[in-house]
Coordinates of C-alpha atoms in Angstrom, one line a residue:
X4 CA -2.8 14.3 -13.1
X5 CA -2.7 12.1 -10.0
X6 CA 0.1 12.3 -7.4
X7 CA 0.6 9.9 -4.5
X8 CA 2.6 10.6 -1.5
X9 CA 3.4 7.9 1.1
X10 CA 4.2 8.3 4.8
X11 CA 4.4 6.4 8.0
X12 CA 7.4 4.1 7.3
X13 CA 10.2 3.5 9.8
X14 CA 12.1 1.1 12.1
X15 CA 10.1 -1.1 14.4
X16 CA 10.8 -4.2 16.4
X17 CA 9.4 -7.6 15.5
X18 CA 5.8 -7.8 16.9
X19 CA 5.3 -4.0 16.6
X20 CA 2.9 -2.0 14.4
X21 CA 3.1 0.7 11.9
X22 CA 0.4 2.6 9.9
X23 CA 1.2 3.7 6.3
X24 CA -0.7 6.5 4.7
X25 CA -1.0 7.4 1.0
X26 CA -2.5 10.7 0.1
X27 CA -3.7 11.2 -3.4
X28 CA -4.0 14.6 -5.1
X29 CA -4.9 16.0 -8.5
X30 CA -7.7 14.4 -10.5
X31 CA -8.6 11.9 -7.7
X32 CA -12.1 11.3 -9.1
X33 CA -10.4 9.1 -11.8
X34 CA -9.2 6.6 -9.2
X35 CA -10.8 3.3 -8.5
X36 CA -8.4 0.8 -7.1
X37 CA -5.6 1.8 -4.6
X38 CA -3.2 -0.3 -2.7
X39 CA 0.2 -1.2 -1.6
X40 CA 3.1 -3.1 -3.2
X41 CA 6.3 -3.9 -1.4
X42 CA 9.8 -4.8 -2.7
X43 CA 12.7 -6.1 -0.7
X44 CA 16.3 -6.2 -2.1
X45 CA 16.7 -9.1 -4.5
X46 CA 13.1 -10.0 -4.4
X47 CA 10.2 -9.4 -6.8
X48 CA 7.7 -6.7 -6.2
X49 CA 4.5 -8.1 -4.7
X50 CA 1.0 -6.8 -4.1
X51 CA 0.3 -6.6 -0.5
X52 CA -3.2 -5.2 -0.3
X53 CA -5.7 -3.4 -2.4
X54 CA -9.0 -1.7 -2.0
X55 CA -11.5 -0.3 -4.5
X56 CA -13.6 2.8 -4.3
X57 CA -16.5 0.5 -3.2
X58 CA -14.3 -0.9 -0.3
X59 CA -13.7 -4.4 -1.8
X60 CA -10.5 -5.6 -0.5
X61 CA -7.6 -8.0 -1.4
X62 CA -4.7 -9.3 0.8
X63 CA -1.7 -11.3 0.1
X64 CA -1.7 -14.6 2.0
X65 CA 1.4 -13.6 3.8
X66 CA -0.2 -10.6 5.5
X67 CA -3.8 -11.8 6.0
X68 CA -4.8 -11.5 9.6
X69 CA -2.0 -9.0 10.3
X70 CA -2.5 -6.1 7.9
X71 CA -5.7 -4.1 7.3
X72 CA -6.2 -1.7 4.4
X73 CA -8.8 1.0 4.6
X74 CA -9.7 4.1 2.6
X75 CA -11.1 7.5 3.3
X76 CA -12.7 8.7 0.1
X77 CA -13.4 12.1 1.5
X78 CA -9.7 12.6 2.3
X79 CA -8.4 10.8 -0.8
X80 CA -6.3 8.7 1.4
X81 CA -5.6 5.0 1.8
X82 CA -4.1 3.4 4.9
X83 CA -2.3 0.2 5.7
X84 CA -2.3 -0.8 9.3
X85 CA 0.4 -3.3 9.9
X86 CA 0.4 -5.4 13.1
X87 CA 2.5 -8.2 14.4
X88 CA 5.3 -7.2 12.0
X89 CA 8.0 -9.7 11.1
X90 CA 11.5 -9.2 9.8
X91 CA 10.3 -10.6 6.5
X92 CA 8.0 -7.6 6.2
X93 CA 11.0 -5.4 5.7
X94 CA 10.8 -3.7 2.3
X95 CA 10.1 -0.5 0.4
X96 CA 6.3 -0.1 0.3
X97 CA 4.8 1.7 -2.7
X98 CA 1.4 3.0 -3.0
X99 CA -0.4 2.5 -6.3
X100 CA -3.6 3.7 -8.0
X101 CA -5.5 3.0 -11.1
X102 CA -8.5 4.1 -12.9
X103 CA -9.7 0.5 -13.2
X104 CA -10.8 -1.7 -10.3
X105 CA -7.7 -3.9 -10.5
X106 CA -4.1 -3.0 -9.6
X107 CA -1.1 -4.3 -11.5
X108 CA 2.5 -3.6 -12.0
X109 CA 1.4 -1.5 -15.0
X110 CA -1.1 0.7 -12.9
X111 CA -0.9 4.2 -13.9
X112 CA 0.1 6.0 -10.7
X113 CA 2.8 5.3 -8.1
X114 CA 4.2 6.9 -5.0
X115 CA 7.9 7.2 -4.3
X116 CA 7.9 4.6 -1.6
X117 CA 8.5 4.5 2.1
X118 CA 10.9 2.2 3.9
X119 CA 9.7 -0.3 6.5
X120 CA 12.3 -2.1 8.5
X121 CA 11.5 -4.6 11.1
X122 CA 14.2 -5.6 13.4
X123 CA 14.8 -9.1 14.9

């Protein structure tokens, strides 16, 4: 009933910026929390940032001060502005959404992922 489509990934040099977008469609009124996970080869999937429908936010310590999550409820879209990118940010980034106010690996809705590669 809810579909998530990510866009905005790509290849960027260290120190550069990218903005990821995640557009939700379907029964979007059921969504509370939305956010971004990432997974690099051989590493555990980690929560990068999350935002609720009331605009409460969470950031992983590794991205605090560099990444900003925002949400446009009218457009059913969540964004992740990534600045000062580092090679260790290289990963597949997945959009996630849930009916509750908290995201987890068991959250109900997931996008297909978008690759972010930061060159050194």
